[in-house]
Amino acid sequence: MQNKLIELAEQPSLRDKELKFTIGDTVDVHTRILEGDKERIQIFSGVVIAMKGSGLRETFTVRRIVAGEGVERTFPVHSPKVADVVVKRHARVRRAKLYYLRDRIGKATRLAERRAKPWEVETHG
């Protein structure tokens, strides 16, 4: 009963269009940044190493290397600040969390490419 009430209360805040990506995908996260009265889009590129939560509390963590240092950012899936998530490539992974990538450097962080499933490919037409 209580779960149904929470789902009902969260419904208006949920994202209309579902984001289609999974663990191991290399993505560009388009984030809305407010500077004074202007709004711009900033892109954070990296590998999705974790997804957790459900409903309004669902988040995903993206990791990338900047100037030889690993940088991770966690984004709420349903946040209006996240404008879009563009998948650059898919990787074949056998884990739900890719925390082991934190210990790896350079070419050791590469993941094997995976061919996209037919329903993951966006066709324009």
Short mmCIF file of N, CA and C in Angstrom, two decimals:
data_model
loop_
_atom_site.label_atom_id
_atom_site.label_comp_id
_atom_site.label_asym_id
_atom_site.label_seq_id
_atom_site.Cartn_x
_atom_site.Cartn_y
_atom_site.Cartn_z
N MET A 1 0.83 -1.20 0.00
CA MET A 1 0.00 0.00 0.00
C MET A 1 0.86 1.26 0.00
N GLN A 2 1.85 1.29 0.91
CA GLN A 2 2.69 2.47 1.02
C GLN A 2 3.54 2.67 -0.24
N ASN A 3 4.04 1.57 -0.84
CA ASN A 3 4.82 1.66 -2.07
C ASN A 3 4.00 2.25 -3.20
N LYS A 4 2.73 1.88 -3.29
CA LYS A 4 1.86 2.41 -4.32
C LYS A 4 1.68 3.93 -4.17
N LEU A 5 1.56 4.38 -2.92
CA LEU A 5 1.41 5.82 -2.67
C LEU A 5 2.68 6.58 -3.06
N ILE A 6 3.84 6.00 -2.77
CA ILE A 6 5.11 6.64 -3.13
C ILE A 6 5.24 6.71 -4.65
N GLU A 7 4.94 5.63 -5.34
CA GLU A 7 5.00 5.62 -6.81
C GLU A 7 4.05 6.65 -7.40
N LEU A 8 2.88 6.78 -6.83
CA LEU A 8 1.89 7.74 -7.31
C LEU A 8 2.38 9.18 -7.12
N ALA A 9 3.03 9.44 -5.98
CA ALA A 9 3.55 10.78 -5.69
C ALA A 9 4.75 11.11 -6.58
N GLU A 10 5.56 10.11 -6.95
CA GLU A 10 6.75 10.33 -7.76
C GLU A 10 6.43 10.48 -9.25
N GLN A 11 5.31 9.95 -9.69
CA GLN A 11 4.97 9.87 -11.11
C GLN A 11 5.14 11.18 -11.88
N PRO A 12 4.70 12.33 -11.38
CA PRO A 12 4.86 13.57 -12.16
C PRO A 12 6.32 13.99 -12.35
N SER A 13 7.22 13.57 -11.48
CA SER A 13 8.62 13.98 -11.55
C SER A 13 9.47 13.06 -12.41
N LEU A 14 8.94 11.91 -12.81
CA LEU A 14 9.71 10.96 -13.60
C LEU A 14 9.91 11.47 -15.02
N ARG A 15 11.03 11.06 -15.63
CA ARG A 15 11.36 11.43 -17.00
C ARG A 15 10.37 10.78 -17.96
N ASP A 16 9.91 11.54 -18.96
CA ASP A 16 8.95 11.01 -19.93
C ASP A 16 9.59 9.96 -20.82
N LYS A 17 10.74 10.33 -21.45
CA LYS A 17 11.42 9.44 -22.38
C LYS A 17 12.50 8.67 -21.63
N GLU A 18 12.43 7.35 -21.71
CA GLU A 18 13.39 6.50 -21.01
C GLU A 18 14.78 6.62 -21.64
N LEU A 19 15.83 6.71 -20.80
CA LEU A 19 17.20 6.74 -21.29
C LEU A 19 17.65 5.31 -21.55
N LYS A 20 18.19 5.04 -22.75
CA LYS A 20 18.55 3.67 -23.12
C LYS A 20 20.06 3.50 -23.11
N PHE A 21 20.59 3.08 -21.97
CA PHE A 21 22.00 2.75 -21.86
C PHE A 21 22.14 1.75 -20.72
N THR A 22 23.30 1.12 -20.63
CA THR A 22 23.52 0.11 -19.61
C THR A 22 24.95 0.19 -19.09
N ILE A 23 25.28 -0.67 -18.15
CA ILE A 23 26.62 -0.70 -17.56
C ILE A 23 27.64 -1.01 -18.65
N GLY A 24 28.75 -0.30 -18.64
CA GLY A 24 29.83 -0.55 -19.60
C GLY A 24 29.74 0.31 -20.85
N ASP A 25 28.62 0.98 -21.06
CA ASP A 25 28.49 1.85 -22.23
C ASP A 25 29.32 3.12 -22.04
N THR A 26 29.93 3.58 -23.13
CA THR A 26 30.60 4.88 -23.12
C THR A 26 29.55 5.91 -23.54
N VAL A 27 29.33 6.89 -22.69
CA VAL A 27 28.23 7.84 -22.92
C VAL A 27 28.71 9.29 -22.82
N ASP A 28 27.95 10.17 -23.45
CA ASP A 28 28.09 11.62 -23.27
C ASP A 28 26.86 12.07 -22.49
N VAL A 29 27.06 12.59 -21.28
CA VAL A 29 25.95 13.08 -20.47
C VAL A 29 25.88 14.59 -20.67
N HIS A 30 24.78 15.07 -21.24
CA HIS A 30 24.57 16.49 -21.48
C HIS A 30 23.90 17.08 -20.23
N THR A 31 24.62 17.95 -19.53
CA THR A 31 24.13 18.52 -18.27
C THR A 31 23.83 20.00 -18.45
N ARG A 32 22.71 20.43 -17.93
CA ARG A 32 22.36 21.86 -17.98
C ARG A 32 23.10 22.60 -16.86
N ILE A 33 23.81 23.66 -17.24
CA ILE A 33 24.56 24.47 -16.28
C ILE A 33 23.99 25.88 -16.32
N LEU A 34 23.66 26.42 -15.14
CA LEU A 34 23.17 27.80 -15.06
C LEU A 34 24.32 28.72 -14.68
N GLU A 35 24.57 29.73 -15.53
CA GLU A 35 25.58 30.75 -15.24
C GLU A 35 24.89 32.10 -15.27
N GLY A 36 24.63 32.62 -14.10
CA GLY A 36 23.87 33.87 -14.03
C GLY A 36 22.46 33.63 -14.51
N ASP A 37 22.06 34.35 -15.57
CA ASP A 37 20.71 34.15 -16.13
C ASP A 37 20.75 33.32 -17.41
N LYS A 38 21.95 32.87 -17.80
CA LYS A 38 22.08 32.06 -19.01
C LYS A 38 22.18 30.57 -18.67
N GLU A 39 21.73 29.76 -19.59
CA GLU A 39 21.82 28.30 -19.42
C GLU A 39 22.63 27.74 -20.58
N ARG A 40 23.56 26.83 -20.27
CA ARG A 40 24.33 26.17 -21.32
C ARG A 40 24.40 24.68 -21.02
N ILE A 41 24.81 23.92 -22.02
CA ILE A 41 24.93 22.47 -21.88
C ILE A 41 26.41 22.12 -21.77
N GLN A 42 26.75 21.35 -20.75
CA GLN A 42 28.12 20.85 -20.57
C GLN A 42 28.08 19.33 -20.75
N ILE A 43 29.08 18.80 -21.46
CA ILE A 43 29.10 17.37 -21.75
C ILE A 43 30.16 16.69 -20.89
N PHE A 44 29.74 15.61 -20.22
CA PHE A 44 30.64 14.78 -19.41
C PHE A 44 30.68 13.42 -20.09
N SER A 45 31.84 13.04 -20.65
CA SER A 45 31.98 11.77 -21.36
C SER A 45 32.69 10.76 -20.49
N GLY A 46 32.27 9.51 -20.56
CA GLY A 46 32.94 8.47 -19.81
C GLY A 46 32.19 7.15 -19.88
N VAL A 47 32.64 6.20 -19.06
CA VAL A 47 32.07 4.85 -19.03
C VAL A 47 31.11 4.75 -17.85
N VAL A 48 29.94 4.19 -18.09
CA VAL A 48 28.97 3.95 -17.01
C VAL A 48 29.48 2.76 -16.20
N ILE A 49 29.86 3.02 -14.92
CA ILE A 49 30.41 1.93 -14.10
C ILE A 49 29.40 1.40 -13.08
N ALA A 50 28.31 2.12 -12.85
CA ALA A 50 27.33 1.65 -11.86
C ALA A 50 25.98 2.30 -12.10
N MET A 51 24.93 1.54 -11.77
CA MET A 51 23.57 2.06 -11.73
C MET A 51 22.95 1.52 -10.46
N LYS A 52 22.22 2.38 -9.76
CA LYS A 52 21.57 1.90 -8.55
C LYS A 52 20.30 2.67 -8.26
N GLY A 53 19.49 2.11 -7.37
CA GLY A 53 18.24 2.75 -7.00
C GLY A 53 17.13 2.39 -7.97
N SER A 54 15.94 2.91 -7.67
CA SER A 54 14.80 2.69 -8.53
C SER A 54 13.86 3.87 -8.38
N GLY A 55 13.00 4.02 -9.34
CA GLY A 55 12.04 5.13 -9.30
C GLY A 55 12.75 6.46 -9.39
N LEU A 56 12.34 7.40 -8.58
CA LEU A 56 12.90 8.75 -8.60
C LEU A 56 14.33 8.78 -8.07
N ARG A 57 14.71 7.79 -7.28
CA ARG A 57 16.04 7.75 -6.67
C ARG A 57 17.08 7.02 -7.52
N GLU A 58 16.74 6.66 -8.74
CA GLU A 58 17.67 5.92 -9.61
C GLU A 58 18.82 6.83 -10.05
N THR A 59 20.06 6.33 -9.92
CA THR A 59 21.24 7.09 -10.31
C THR A 59 22.19 6.22 -11.12
N PHE A 60 23.09 6.87 -11.86
CA PHE A 60 24.14 6.15 -12.57
C PHE A 60 25.45 6.93 -12.40
N THR A 61 26.56 6.18 -12.36
CA THR A 61 27.88 6.77 -12.14
C THR A 61 28.69 6.62 -13.41
N VAL A 62 29.30 7.74 -13.84
CA VAL A 62 30.12 7.77 -15.05
C VAL A 62 31.55 8.11 -14.64
N ARG A 63 32.51 7.35 -15.20
CA ARG A 63 33.93 7.53 -14.86
C ARG A 63 34.71 7.89 -16.13
N ARG A 64 35.62 8.83 -15.98
CA ARG A 64 36.54 9.16 -17.07
C ARG A 64 37.87 9.57 -16.49
N ILE A 65 38.89 9.63 -17.34
CA ILE A 65 40.23 10.03 -16.92
C ILE A 65 40.48 11.44 -17.42
N VAL A 66 40.84 12.34 -16.52
CA VAL A 66 41.15 13.73 -16.87
C VAL A 66 42.54 14.04 -16.32
N ALA A 67 43.47 14.37 -17.22
CA ALA A 67 44.85 14.72 -16.86
C ALA A 67 45.48 13.63 -15.99
N GLY A 68 45.24 12.36 -16.37
CA GLY A 68 45.83 11.24 -15.66
C GLY A 68 45.17 10.89 -14.34
N GLU A 69 44.11 11.59 -14.00
CA GLU A 69 43.40 11.35 -12.74
C GLU A 69 41.98 10.88 -13.05
N GLY A 70 41.53 9.86 -12.33
CA GLY A 70 40.17 9.36 -12.54
C GLY A 70 39.14 10.29 -11.91
N VAL A 71 38.09 10.58 -12.68
CA VAL A 71 37.01 11.45 -12.19
C VAL A 71 35.70 10.70 -12.35
N GLU A 72 34.91 10.63 -11.28
CA GLU A 72 33.61 9.98 -11.33
C GLU A 72 32.53 10.98 -10.95
N ARG A 73 31.42 10.90 -11.67
CA ARG A 73 30.27 11.74 -11.34
C ARG A 73 29.04 10.87 -11.30
N THR A 74 28.19 11.11 -10.33
CA THR A 74 26.94 10.38 -10.20
C THR A 74 25.80 11.30 -10.59
N PHE A 75 24.97 10.83 -11.51
CA PHE A 75 23.85 11.62 -12.02
C PHE A 75 22.53 10.95 -11.67
N PRO A 76 21.54 11.72 -11.22
CA PRO A 76 20.19 11.17 -11.06
C PRO A 76 19.56 10.99 -12.45
N VAL A 77 18.97 9.85 -12.70
CA VAL A 77 18.38 9.55 -14.01
C VAL A 77 17.25 10.53 -14.33
N HIS A 78 16.43 10.85 -13.34
CA HIS A 78 15.23 11.65 -13.59
C HIS A 78 15.42 13.14 -13.31
N SER A 79 16.66 13.59 -13.17
CA SER A 79 16.92 15.00 -12.90
C SER A 79 16.68 15.86 -14.14
N PRO A 80 16.04 17.02 -13.98
CA PRO A 80 15.89 17.92 -15.12
C PRO A 80 17.23 18.53 -15.54
N LYS A 81 18.24 18.47 -14.69
CA LYS A 81 19.58 18.98 -15.03
C LYS A 81 20.26 18.10 -16.08
N VAL A 82 19.89 16.82 -16.15
CA VAL A 82 20.44 15.92 -17.17
C VAL A 82 19.56 16.07 -18.42
N ALA A 83 20.11 16.77 -19.42
CA ALA A 83 19.34 17.04 -20.63
C ALA A 83 19.23 15.80 -21.51
N ASP A 84 20.35 15.07 -21.67
CA ASP A 84 20.35 13.92 -22.56
C ASP A 84 21.53 13.02 -22.24
N VAL A 85 21.41 11.75 -22.60
CA VAL A 85 22.52 10.80 -22.48
C VAL A 85 22.67 10.15 -23.85
N VAL A 86 23.83 10.39 -24.50
CA VAL A 86 24.09 9.86 -25.83
C VAL A 86 25.08 8.72 -25.71
N VAL A 87 24.71 7.54 -26.20
CA VAL A 87 25.59 6.36 -26.14
C VAL A 87 26.56 6.41 -27.30
N LYS A 88 27.87 6.39 -26.99
CA LYS A 88 28.91 6.41 -28.02
C LYS A 88 29.29 5.01 -28.46
N ARG A 89 29.43 4.09 -27.49
CA ARG A 89 29.72 2.70 -27.83
C ARG A 89 29.25 1.79 -26.71
N HIS A 90 28.99 0.54 -27.06
CA HIS A 90 28.56 -0.46 -26.10
C HIS A 90 29.74 -1.37 -25.79
N ALA A 91 29.82 -1.85 -24.56
CA ALA A 91 30.88 -2.78 -24.18
C ALA A 91 30.28 -4.05 -23.61
N ARG A 92 31.00 -5.15 -23.79
CA ARG A 92 30.56 -6.43 -23.26
C ARG A 92 31.12 -6.56 -21.85
N VAL A 93 30.25 -6.62 -20.85
CA VAL A 93 30.68 -6.73 -19.46
C VAL A 93 29.96 -7.89 -18.80
N ARG A 94 30.56 -8.40 -17.73
CA ARG A 94 29.97 -9.54 -17.01
C ARG A 94 29.73 -9.20 -15.55
N ARG A 95 29.68 -7.92 -15.25
CA ARG A 95 29.49 -7.45 -13.88
C ARG A 95 28.41 -6.38 -13.87
N ALA A 96 27.75 -6.25 -12.73
CA ALA A 96 26.75 -5.20 -12.56
C ALA A 96 27.41 -3.89 -12.15
N LYS A 97 28.55 -3.97 -11.49
CA LYS A 97 29.31 -2.78 -11.07
C LYS A 97 30.74 -2.95 -11.57
N LEU A 98 31.28 -1.91 -12.20
CA LEU A 98 32.63 -1.99 -12.79
C LEU A 98 33.64 -1.23 -11.94
N TYR A 99 33.57 -1.41 -10.62
CA TYR A 99 34.47 -0.70 -9.73
C TYR A 99 35.92 -1.12 -9.92
N TYR A 100 36.17 -2.29 -10.52
CA TYR A 100 37.53 -2.74 -10.74
C TYR A 100 38.29 -1.83 -11.71
N LEU A 101 37.57 -1.03 -12.49
CA LEU A 101 38.23 -0.10 -13.42
C LEU A 101 38.99 1.00 -12.67
N ARG A 102 38.64 1.23 -11.41
CA ARG A 102 39.32 2.25 -10.60
C ARG A 102 40.79 1.91 -10.39
N ASP A 103 41.10 0.61 -10.35
CA ASP A 103 42.47 0.18 -10.09
C ASP A 103 43.30 0.09 -11.37
N ARG A 104 42.70 0.28 -12.50
CA ARG A 104 43.41 0.09 -13.77
C ARG A 104 43.84 1.41 -14.39
N ILE A 105 44.94 1.35 -15.16
CA ILE A 105 45.52 2.55 -15.76
C ILE A 105 45.71 2.31 -17.25
N GLY A 106 45.52 3.34 -18.04
CA GLY A 106 45.84 3.29 -19.47
C GLY A 106 44.99 2.31 -20.25
N LYS A 107 45.68 1.49 -21.07
CA LYS A 107 44.97 0.57 -21.97
C LYS A 107 44.25 -0.53 -21.21
N ALA A 108 44.61 -0.77 -19.97
CA ALA A 108 43.95 -1.80 -19.17
C ALA A 108 42.49 -1.44 -18.86
N THR A 109 42.12 -0.18 -19.06
CA THR A 109 40.74 0.23 -18.77
C THR A 109 39.80 -0.01 -19.95
N ARG A 110 40.35 -0.47 -21.08
CA ARG A 110 39.49 -0.70 -22.24
C ARG A 110 38.56 -1.89 -22.01
N LEU A 111 37.35 -1.78 -22.54
CA LEU A 111 36.36 -2.85 -22.44
C LEU A 111 36.08 -3.37 -23.84
N ALA A 112 35.82 -4.67 -23.95
CA ALA A 112 35.54 -5.29 -25.25
C ALA A 112 34.23 -4.75 -25.82
N GLU A 113 34.25 -4.40 -27.09
CA GLU A 113 33.06 -3.84 -27.74
C GLU A 113 32.00 -4.92 -27.95
N ARG A 114 30.74 -4.50 -27.87
CA ARG A 114 29.63 -5.41 -28.06
C ARG A 114 28.73 -4.81 -29.12
N ARG A 115 28.22 -5.68 -29.97
CA ARG A 115 27.31 -5.22 -31.00
C ARG A 115 25.97 -4.90 -30.35
N ALA A 116 25.38 -3.81 -30.79
CA ALA A 116 24.11 -3.36 -30.21
C ALA A 116 22.98 -4.31 -30.59
N LYS A 117 22.07 -4.48 -29.67
CA LYS A 117 20.87 -5.27 -29.94
C LYS A 117 19.96 -4.46 -30.87
N PRO A 118 19.12 -5.13 -31.66
CA PRO A 118 18.27 -4.39 -32.62
C PRO A 118 17.41 -3.30 -31.98
N TRP A 119 16.93 -3.52 -30.77
CA TRP A 119 16.05 -2.52 -30.14
C TRP A 119 16.84 -1.37 -29.52
N GLU A 120 18.18 -1.49 -29.44
CA GLU A 120 19.00 -0.41 -28.90
C GLU A 120 19.43 0.58 -29.97
N VAL A 121 19.36 0.17 -31.23
CA VAL A 121 19.80 1.02 -32.32
C VAL A 121 18.68 2.00 -32.68
N GLU A 122 19.03 3.29 -32.70
CA GLU A 122 18.03 4.29 -33.07
C GLU A 122 18.08 4.49 -34.57
N THR A 123 16.96 4.34 -35.22
CA THR A 123 16.88 4.57 -36.65
C THR A 123 16.15 5.88 -36.89
N HIS A 124 16.70 6.67 -37.78
CA HIS A 124 16.09 7.96 -38.10
C HIS A 124 15.37 7.81 -39.43
N GLY A 125 14.06 7.82 -39.37
CA GLY A 125 13.35 7.67 -40.63
C GLY A 125 11.88 7.64 -40.48
#
